């Protein structure tokens, strides 16, 4: 894909649909999807039909670009994939598609069927499980992109004058594409076709060609007339049909899509200009096919319209005052958590907002203190799904990514790659397994994981230490007579909710690129269970006799209980100590992300596919490097003066030398690279101030037309964030999410207002209704006042949304293309 800007004056060009809009960021839309899937009764596939030997997998695609692939299932016509895939959608798209494929001869992927859901229809299935019938995979229906046309009907000369203006080809089709278009006037008993020139090696062809078609005059036309009105019936059934093809030279040309525009929309000699989405051949008409089976999907789709920053200032100010609220239950942030307590993800935008503004620790300390007031026994401390535990869970996932990578990734990689059998449950043992060997394998793995954790206190992020220190202090104050509570208050988070969960599901914490296979997953389950127990030894002095399974009782005899308890206590004390820790010396380089990409440096020649080379890209907390192959001598780039620009699958690494262009496997993977690179470089003082968003080709930078290769950049780089947390947080988006949550729970807010009014009038909760008991109301007057402020803020934001919704992109523009045959 070319990084050059598309010219607004060209007569016909195909610009990438994945490019970002150049319109002002007023209605910025962001989305994410979570899916889980299984299939049943899979039907025949192309090739030999051996249904009993089907080893299938499922892929997820944005349009035709694959962004996720499950592991291959065991041989079954009703496989269970059982994988969740959560991702931020980094670009515009038309369809979300799911393909079920099977491994064929020579590992060739053979399609079984697909499920395609248009973006506009995703809301129908949001949060629900549905079975979808698989549809056949037809190459002529696999299209995407859009075409820009200019058309005019000359009423005097009766000429239709369509001009090919621009065309958007997808990256997947356009990487090595030689596109051309055919333009036809179709109707009853006529089909006039003309063809454009073939454009070489581009997904952004600019044809700049105009064609003329004569329309037959009606029989009532008289030569004495010099002018006549166009009659509706003469053009009612005429269409301008545009077909896009990839020229394959010796092979058969590949169909890229078509669009049909009825001539009847052309009026009064005006030029009709519009973008049209490319359609499948025959507009995707489905032919009767065999039963290919069904696919179960659960979709969670969220799309927010984000307003300018100033619109969210009152809401953010109200939320950021929450830590100072007396009591904390009357604060806006606590009210949000109270009315959304059944939605675990509801507190995440609030946590991000508080983290960004350095207000998280005082808020979570106040919330934890409130929870401890209602905790009667020390051994149940922070064990429930409360607002405090949910906030700290989300904080650890955000702040502790690098900590997990340093602590667990090396040993998790070893476990997954060595793949030693570790099953110790006699019921699960397979024939030929040696229980004692398995027990020793598991013991070795657990010791490595346990040692990595208990020796990692120097790497624990300062913010996590601040939270743990506060929890420890609050727990000791609440239960002064219990010597173990200072440890259990911390271990219930760092062992139970952080390390044990990451070991159990390393893919969810970016410690592994894919979900482990069932045998390795079982090993990780046993390790996770053991780590939880070892972590609780130091806090609750748990004894071996308390284990329910006899095989776990025997396994734990391998550990020296007193020695483990001391290590756990020492570790918990270090990460929650009031004394500032210092690392022992030079910080080791930690691999944050690595994988195969296509790379290319800037030259005067164009960025065509053949000049890209496969490289192994690796980013650590210190540097960015690329290798010819994994493990070979790298070429190292400093992150101190680099910035990173994103466009679809391609991104630039801009530094003091020539820019480096990197193409990832798909747009989601590219977005993950940019997030990782941004985290490690955002606070670099030596970052470049400006950059060129486009390439240097044809003797000039295509963005600003400056001719010198060393000309300073024409666009400013992202502002650095001077904070101890290198977080990539869009506060406007998080505020919009909070507004959406409040709006969807408006009925609960009203109930809470009614409860406050009732309690204030009757001087207490004696007459509160049953539904009022779901709310935490300590001071009804203070809570009522905050609710009123929230309601005023929500009303103003809703007014802003209503006014913005009336200002939409012009119908048929690049941002709002016409869908289907006609509007």
mmCIF file of N, CA, C and O in Angstrom, residues 60-130:
data_model
loop_
_atom_site.group_PDB
_atom_site.id
_atom_site.type_symbol
_atom_site.label_atom_id
_atom_site.label_comp_id
_atom_site.label_asym_id
_atom_site.label_seq_id
_atom_site.Cartn_x
_atom_site.Cartn_y
_atom_site.Cartn_z
ATOM 1 N N UNK A 60 -11.168 -14.654 11.613
ATOM 2 C CA UNK A 60 -11.970 -13.430 11.689
ATOM 3 C C UNK A 60 -11.361 -12.423 10.723
ATOM 4 O O UNK A 60 -10.148 -12.218 10.721
ATOM 5 N N UNK A 61 -12.217 -11.810 9.903
ATOM 6 C CA UNK A 61 -11.727 -10.860 8.910
ATOM 7 C C UNK A 61 -12.528 -9.578 8.950
ATOM 8 O O UNK A 61 -13.747 -9.600 9.125
ATOM 9 N N UNK A 62 -11.823 -8.466 8.814
ATOM 10 C CA UNK A 62 -12.462 -7.183 8.530
ATOM 11 C C UNK A 62 -12.463 -7.044 7.022
ATOM 12 O O UNK A 62 -11.406 -6.922 6.401
ATOM 13 N N UNK A 63 -13.648 -7.105 6.439
ATOM 14 C CA UNK A 63 -13.769 -7.240 5.000
ATOM 15 C C UNK A 63 -12.986 -8.496 4.596
ATOM 16 O O UNK A 63 -13.292 -9.565 5.057
ATOM 17 N N UNK A 64 -11.950 -8.388 3.791
ATOM 18 C CA UNK A 64 -11.190 -9.580 3.398
ATOM 19 C C UNK A 64 -9.860 -9.696 4.136
ATOM 20 O O UNK A 64 -9.080 -10.597 3.845
ATOM 21 N N UNK A 65 -9.607 -8.818 5.076
ATOM 22 C CA UNK A 65 -8.312 -8.830 5.760
ATOM 23 C C UNK A 65 -8.399 -9.659 7.041
ATOM 24 O O UNK A 65 -9.100 -9.297 7.983
ATOM 25 N N UNK A 66 -7.702 -10.777 7.070
ATOM 26 C CA UNK A 66 -7.719 -11.648 8.250
ATOM 27 C C UNK A 66 -6.988 -10.979 9.402
ATOM 28 O O UNK A 66 -5.856 -10.535 9.268
ATOM 29 N N UNK A 67 -7.655 -10.940 10.563
ATOM 30 C CA UNK A 67 -7.060 -10.307 11.735
ATOM 31 C C UNK A 67 -6.899 -11.278 12.899
ATOM 32 O O UNK A 67 -6.277 -10.938 13.903
ATOM 33 N N UNK A 68 -7.463 -12.466 12.801
ATOM 34 C CA UNK A 68 -7.342 -13.431 13.889
ATOM 35 C C UNK A 68 -7.611 -14.828 13.352
ATOM 36 O O UNK A 68 -8.414 -15.010 12.440
ATOM 37 N N UNK A 69 -6.917 -15.807 13.949
ATOM 38 C CA UNK A 69 -7.103 -17.205 13.562
ATOM 39 C C UNK A 69 -7.044 -18.068 14.811
ATOM 40 O O UNK A 69 -6.144 -17.932 15.635
ATOM 41 N N UNK A 70 -8.014 -18.946 14.963
ATOM 42 C CA UNK A 70 -8.021 -19.843 16.111
ATOM 43 C C UNK A 70 -7.036 -20.984 15.874
ATOM 44 O O UNK A 70 -6.531 -21.186 14.771
ATOM 45 N N UNK A 71 -6.792 -21.752 16.922
ATOM 46 C CA UNK A 71 -5.990 -22.951 16.759
ATOM 47 C C UNK A 71 -6.807 -23.987 15.994
ATOM 48 O O UNK A 71 -8.036 -23.940 15.943
ATOM 49 N N UNK A 72 -6.118 -24.951 15.377
ATOM 50 C CA UNK A 72 -6.793 -26.007 14.626
ATOM 51 C C UNK A 72 -7.436 -26.988 15.605
ATOM 52 O O UNK A 72 -6.802 -27.438 16.561
ATOM 53 N N UNK A 73 -8.708 -27.287 15.387
ATOM 54 C CA UNK A 73 -9.436 -28.181 16.287
ATOM 55 C C UNK A 73 -9.120 -29.639 15.960
ATOM 56 O O UNK A 73 -8.581 -29.963 14.900
ATOM 57 N N UNK A 74 -9.478 -30.515 16.893
ATOM 58 C CA UNK A 74 -9.355 -31.942 16.641
ATOM 59 C C UNK A 74 -10.331 -32.356 15.549
ATOM 60 O O UNK A 74 -11.271 -31.630 15.217
ATOM 61 N N UNK A 75 -10.132 -33.561 15.003
ATOM 62 C CA UNK A 75 -10.972 -34.048 13.912
ATOM 63 C C UNK A 75 -12.408 -34.191 14.387
ATOM 64 O O UNK A 75 -12.713 -35.010 15.239
ATOM 65 N N UNK A 76 -13.278 -33.348 13.841
ATOM 66 C CA UNK A 76 -14.672 -33.370 14.250
ATOM 67 C C UNK A 76 -15.476 -32.532 13.271
ATOM 68 O O UNK A 76 -14.979 -31.541 12.735
ATOM 69 N N UNK A 77 -16.742 -32.942 13.033
ATOM 70 C CA UNK A 77 -17.619 -32.121 12.209
ATOM 71 C C UNK A 77 -18.397 -31.133 13.069
ATOM 72 O O UNK A 77 -19.148 -30.314 12.552
ATOM 73 N N UNK A 78 -18.210 -31.203 14.398
ATOM 74 C CA UNK A 78 -18.825 -30.242 15.317
ATOM 75 C C UNK A 78 -17.767 -29.746 16.296
ATOM 76 O O UNK A 78 -17.794 -30.064 17.484
ATOM 77 N N UNK A 79 -16.779 -28.995 15.802
ATOM 78 C CA UNK A 79 -15.662 -28.572 16.661
ATOM 79 C C UNK A 79 -16.074 -27.454 17.604
ATOM 80 O O UNK A 79 -16.993 -26.675 17.329
ATOM 81 N N UNK A 80 -15.364 -27.379 18.720
ATOM 82 C CA UNK A 80 -15.521 -26.275 19.670
ATOM 83 C C UNK A 80 -14.219 -25.490 19.684
ATOM 84 O O UNK A 80 -13.171 -26.001 20.051
ATOM 85 N N UNK A 81 -14.279 -24.235 19.241
ATOM 86 C CA UNK A 81 -13.082 -23.405 19.195
ATOM 87 C C UNK A 81 -12.860 -22.705 20.529
ATOM 88 O O UNK A 81 -11.744 -22.625 21.020
ATOM 89 N N UNK A 82 -13.919 -22.167 21.118
ATOM 90 C CA UNK A 82 -13.868 -21.635 22.475
ATOM 91 C C UNK A 82 -12.826 -20.572 22.722
ATOM 92 O O UNK A 82 -12.208 -20.550 23.777
ATOM 93 N N UNK A 83 -12.600 -19.688 21.759
ATOM 94 C CA UNK A 83 -11.600 -18.635 21.939
ATOM 95 C C UNK A 83 -12.270 -17.274 21.850
ATOM 96 O O UNK A 83 -13.097 -17.022 20.970
ATOM 97 N N UNK A 84 -11.892 -16.404 22.763
ATOM 98 C CA UNK A 84 -12.361 -15.025 22.739
ATOM 99 C C UNK A 84 -11.299 -14.164 22.072
ATOM 100 O O UNK A 84 -10.102 -14.337 22.313
ATOM 101 N N UNK A 85 -11.735 -13.272 21.245
ATOM 102 C CA UNK A 85 -10.812 -12.355 20.575
ATOM 103 C C UNK A 85 -11.363 -10.949 20.740
ATOM 104 O O UNK A 85 -12.421 -10.619 20.223
ATOM 105 N N UNK A 86 -10.642 -10.136 21.497
ATOM 106 C CA UNK A 86 -11.047 -8.770 21.772
ATOM 107 C C UNK A 86 -10.060 -7.853 21.072
ATOM 108 O O UNK A 86 -8.852 -7.989 21.241
ATOM 109 N N UNK A 87 -10.558 -6.945 20.260
ATOM 110 C CA UNK A 87 -9.639 -6.043 19.584
ATOM 111 C C UNK A 87 -10.328 -4.719 19.279
ATOM 112 O O UNK A 87 -11.536 -4.652 19.105
ATOM 113 N N UNK A 88 -9.508 -3.690 19.249
ATOM 114 C CA UNK A 88 -9.959 -2.384 18.826
ATOM 115 C C UNK A 88 -9.924 -2.352 17.297
ATOM 116 O O UNK A 88 -8.933 -2.745 16.691
ATOM 117 N N UNK A 89 -10.986 -1.883 16.693
ATOM 118 C CA UNK A 89 -11.039 -1.835 15.232
ATOM 119 C C UNK A 89 -10.298 -0.581 14.765
ATOM 120 O O UNK A 89 -10.727 0.537 15.062
ATOM 121 N N UNK A 90 -9.180 -0.739 14.067
ATOM 122 C CA UNK A 90 -8.331 0.424 13.771
ATOM 123 C C UNK A 90 -8.684 1.155 12.489
ATOM 124 O O UNK A 90 -8.023 2.114 12.138
ATOM 125 N N UNK A 91 -9.700 0.705 11.750
ATOM 126 C CA UNK A 91 -9.977 1.337 10.463
ATOM 127 C C UNK A 91 -11.449 1.157 10.103
ATOM 128 O O UNK A 91 -12.139 0.320 10.676
ATOM 129 N N UNK A 92 -11.936 1.931 9.140
ATOM 130 C CA UNK A 92 -13.311 1.713 8.665
ATOM 131 C C UNK A 92 -13.440 0.331 8.024
ATOM 132 O O UNK A 92 -12.485 -0.214 7.479
ATOM 133 N N UNK A 93 -14.628 -0.239 8.081
ATOM 134 C CA UNK A 93 -14.873 -1.532 7.457
ATOM 135 C C UNK A 93 -16.329 -1.642 7.064
ATOM 136 O O UNK A 93 -17.180 -0.887 7.550
ATOM 137 N N UNK A 94 -16.622 -2.589 6.177
ATOM 138 C CA UNK A 94 -17.983 -2.810 5.714
ATOM 139 C C UNK A 94 -18.595 -4.050 6.359
ATOM 140 O O UNK A 94 -19.738 -4.026 6.800
ATOM 141 N N UNK A 95 -17.823 -5.142 6.383
ATOM 142 C CA UNK A 95 -18.334 -6.419 6.876
ATOM 143 C C UNK A 95 -17.356 -7.045 7.860
ATOM 144 O O UNK A 95 -16.136 -6.931 7.693
ATOM 145 N N UNK A 96 -17.899 -7.677 8.866
ATOM 146 C CA UNK A 96 -17.124 -8.538 9.750
ATOM 147 C C UNK A 96 -17.441 -9.968 9.327
ATOM 148 O O UNK A 96 -18.607 -10.374 9.313
ATOM 149 N N UNK A 97 -16.424 -10.726 8.955
ATOM 150 C CA UNK A 97 -16.637 -12.058 8.390
ATOM 151 C C UNK A 97 -15.904 -13.113 9.198
ATOM 152 O O UNK A 97 -14.818 -12.857 9.744
ATOM 153 N N UNK A 98 -16.499 -14.290 9.268
ATOM 154 C CA UNK A 98 -15.930 -15.443 9.956
ATOM 155 C C UNK A 98 -15.871 -16.595 8.969
ATOM 156 O O UNK A 98 -16.887 -16.973 8.376
ATOM 157 N N UNK A 99 -14.685 -17.148 8.783
ATOM 158 C CA UNK A 99 -14.496 -18.246 7.847
ATOM 159 C C UNK A 99 -14.147 -19.519 8.616
ATOM 160 O O UNK A 99 -13.280 -19.491 9.502
ATOM 161 N N UNK A 100 -14.801 -20.602 8.280
ATOM 162 C CA UNK A 100 -14.412 -21.909 8.789
ATOM 163 C C UNK A 100 -13.631 -22.604 7.687
ATOM 164 O O UNK A 100 -14.124 -22.750 6.556
ATOM 165 N N UNK A 101 -12.407 -22.998 7.983
ATOM 166 C CA UNK A 101 -11.517 -23.614 6.996
ATOM 167 C C UNK A 101 -11.007 -24.938 7.533
ATOM 168 O O UNK A 101 -10.991 -25.183 8.745
ATOM 169 N N UNK A 102 -10.572 -25.785 6.629
ATOM 170 C CA UNK A 102 -9.989 -27.057 7.016
ATOM 171 C C UNK A 102 -8.629 -27.209 6.361
ATOM 172 O O UNK A 102 -8.378 -26.657 5.282
ATOM 173 N N UNK A 103 -7.754 -27.925 7.029
ATOM 174 C CA UNK A 103 -6.430 -28.197 6.475
ATOM 175 C C UNK A 103 -6.556 -29.294 5.426
ATOM 176 O O UNK A 103 -7.064 -30.381 5.695
ATOM 177 N N UNK A 104 -6.097 -28.986 4.211
ATOM 178 C CA UNK A 104 -6.176 -29.952 3.130
ATOM 179 C C UNK A 104 -4.819 -30.545 2.808
ATOM 180 O O UNK A 104 -3.906 -30.566 3.636
ATOM 181 N N UNK A 105 -4.672 -31.006 1.584
ATOM 182 C CA UNK A 105 -3.422 -31.610 1.139
ATOM 183 C C UNK A 105 -2.327 -30.561 1.117
ATOM 184 O O UNK A 105 -2.546 -29.407 0.727
ATOM 185 N N UNK A 106 -1.134 -30.936 1.569
ATOM 186 C CA UNK A 106 0.033 -30.040 1.618
ATOM 187 C C UNK A 106 -0.258 -28.782 2.441
ATOM 188 O O UNK A 106 0.219 -27.694 2.130
ATOM 189 N N UNK A 107 -1.083 -28.949 3.496
ATOM 190 C CA UNK A 107 -1.401 -27.869 4.423
ATOM 191 C C UNK A 107 -2.119 -26.692 3.761
ATOM 192 O O UNK A 107 -2.129 -25.591 4.266
ATOM 193 N N UNK A 108 -2.719 -26.937 2.607
ATOM 194 C CA UNK A 108 -3.469 -25.881 1.948
ATOM 195 C C UNK A 108 -4.803 -25.674 2.672
ATOM 196 O O UNK A 108 -5.499 -26.626 2.973
ATOM 197 N N UNK A 109 -5.138 -24.412 2.951
ATOM 198 C CA UNK A 109 -6.393 -24.109 3.637
ATOM 199 C C UNK A 109 -7.548 -24.203 2.650
ATOM 200 O O UNK A 109 -7.533 -23.551 1.599
ATOM 201 N N UNK A 110 -8.535 -25.016 2.996
ATOM 202 C CA UNK A 110 -9.709 -25.174 2.150
ATOM 203 C C UNK A 110 -10.923 -24.600 2.872
ATOM 204 O O UNK A 110 -11.210 -24.980 4.001
ATOM 205 N N UNK A 111 -11.652 -23.675 2.251
ATOM 206 C CA UNK A 111 -12.806 -23.068 2.932
ATOM 207 C C UNK A 111 -13.982 -24.023 3.017
ATOM 208 O O UNK A 111 -14.306 -24.717 2.053
ATOM 209 N N UNK A 112 -14.605 -24.058 4.192
ATOM 210 C CA UNK A 112 -15.847 -24.804 4.379
ATOM 211 C C UNK A 112 -17.035 -23.881 4.145
ATOM 212 O O UNK A 112 -17.979 -24.213 3.435
ATOM 213 N N UNK A 113 -16.998 -22.708 4.743
ATOM 214 C CA UNK A 113 -18.070 -21.732 4.594
ATOM 215 C C UNK A 113 -17.756 -20.486 5.393
ATOM 216 O O UNK A 113 -16.730 -20.407 6.080
ATOM 217 N N UNK A 114 -18.635 -19.515 5.295
ATOM 218 C CA UNK A 114 -18.384 -18.245 5.974
ATOM 219 C C UNK A 114 -19.690 -17.662 6.503
ATOM 220 O O UNK A 114 -20.789 -18.029 6.091
ATOM 221 N N UNK A 115 -19.522 -16.745 7.466
ATOM 222 C CA UNK A 115 -20.615 -15.910 7.966
ATOM 223 C C UNK A 115 -20.157 -14.465 7.828
ATOM 224 O O UNK A 115 -19.109 -14.103 8.370
ATOM 225 N N UNK A 116 -20.897 -13.673 7.077
ATOM 226 C CA UNK A 116 -20.563 -12.254 6.906
ATOM 227 C C UNK A 116 -21.679 -11.404 7.487
ATOM 228 O O UNK A 116 -22.855 -11.621 7.177
ATOM 229 N N UNK A 117 -21.312 -10.450 8.343
ATOM 230 C CA UNK A 117 -22.275 -9.561 8.972
ATOM 231 C C UNK A 117 -21.881 -8.133 8.641
ATOM 232 O O UNK A 117 -20.758 -7.704 8.913
ATOM 233 N N UNK A 118 -22.806 -7.411 8.029
ATOM 234 C CA UNK A 118 -22.526 -6.023 7.694
ATOM 235 C C UNK A 118 -22.398 -5.197 8.968
ATOM 236 O O UNK A 118 -23.029 -5.485 9.995
ATOM 237 N N UNK A 119 -21.581 -4.175 8.902
ATOM 238 C CA UNK A 119 -21.352 -3.321 10.064
ATOM 239 C C UNK A 119 -22.662 -2.767 10.627
ATOM 240 O O UNK A 119 -22.860 -2.722 11.838
ATOM 241 N N UNK A 120 -23.572 -2.376 9.732
ATOM 242 C CA UNK A 120 -24.840 -1.794 10.180
ATOM 243 C C UNK A 120 -25.706 -2.790 10.931
ATOM 244 O O UNK A 120 -26.625 -2.397 11.661
ATOM 245 N N UNK A 121 -25.443 -4.103 10.738
ATOM 246 C CA UNK A 121 -26.270 -5.133 11.375
ATOM 247 C C UNK A 121 -25.658 -5.673 12.663
ATOM 248 O O UNK A 121 -26.285 -6.498 13.337
ATOM 249 N N UNK A 122 -24.449 -5.238 13.008
ATOM 250 C CA UNK A 122 -23.787 -5.791 14.187
ATOM 251 C C UNK A 122 -24.556 -5.494 15.468
ATOM 252 O O UNK A 122 -24.560 -6.290 16.403
ATOM 253 N N UNK A 123 -25.220 -4.346 15.495
ATOM 254 C CA UNK A 123 -25.974 -3.985 16.694
ATOM 255 C C UNK A 123 -27.096 -4.957 17.014
ATOM 256 O O UNK A 123 -27.489 -5.114 18.176
ATOM 257 N N UNK A 124 -27.618 -5.667 15.993
ATOM 258 C CA UNK A 124 -28.709 -6.619 16.219
ATOM 259 C C UNK A 124 -28.258 -7.798 17.075
ATOM 260 O O UNK A 124 -29.062 -8.418 17.764
ATOM 261 N N UNK A 125 -26.971 -8.123 16.987
ATOM 262 C CA UNK A 125 -26.462 -9.319 17.662
ATOM 263 C C UNK A 125 -25.599 -8.983 18.872
ATOM 264 O O UNK A 125 -24.985 -9.875 19.459
ATOM 265 N N UNK A 126 -25.554 -7.720 19.250
ATOM 266 C CA UNK A 126 -24.660 -7.291 20.325
ATOM 267 C C UNK A 126 -25.018 -7.975 21.643
ATOM 268 O O UNK A 126 -26.166 -7.916 22.112
ATOM 269 N N UNK A 127 -24.044 -8.641 22.248
ATOM 270 C CA UNK A 127 -24.212 -9.269 23.549
ATOM 271 C C UNK A 127 -25.036 -10.537 23.548
ATOM 272 O O UNK A 127 -25.359 -11.063 24.619
ATOM 273 N N UNK A 128 -25.363 -11.059 22.375
ATOM 274 C CA UNK A 128 -26.197 -12.262 22.294
ATOM 275 C C UNK A 128 -25.452 -13.383 21.590
ATOM 276 O O UNK A 128 -24.596 -13.142 20.747
ATOM 277 N N UNK A 129 -25.822 -14.609 21.928
ATOM 278 C CA UNK A 129 -25.301 -15.776 21.223
ATOM 279 C C UNK A 129 -26.277 -16.156 20.123
ATOM 280 O O UNK A 129 -27.484 -16.254 20.349
ATOM 281 N N UNK A 130 -25.757 -16.367 18.916
ATOM 282 C CA UNK A 130 -26.590 -16.731 17.783
ATOM 283 C C UNK A 130 -25.895 -17.805 16.954
ATOM 284 O O UNK A 130 -24.660 -17.809 16.827
#
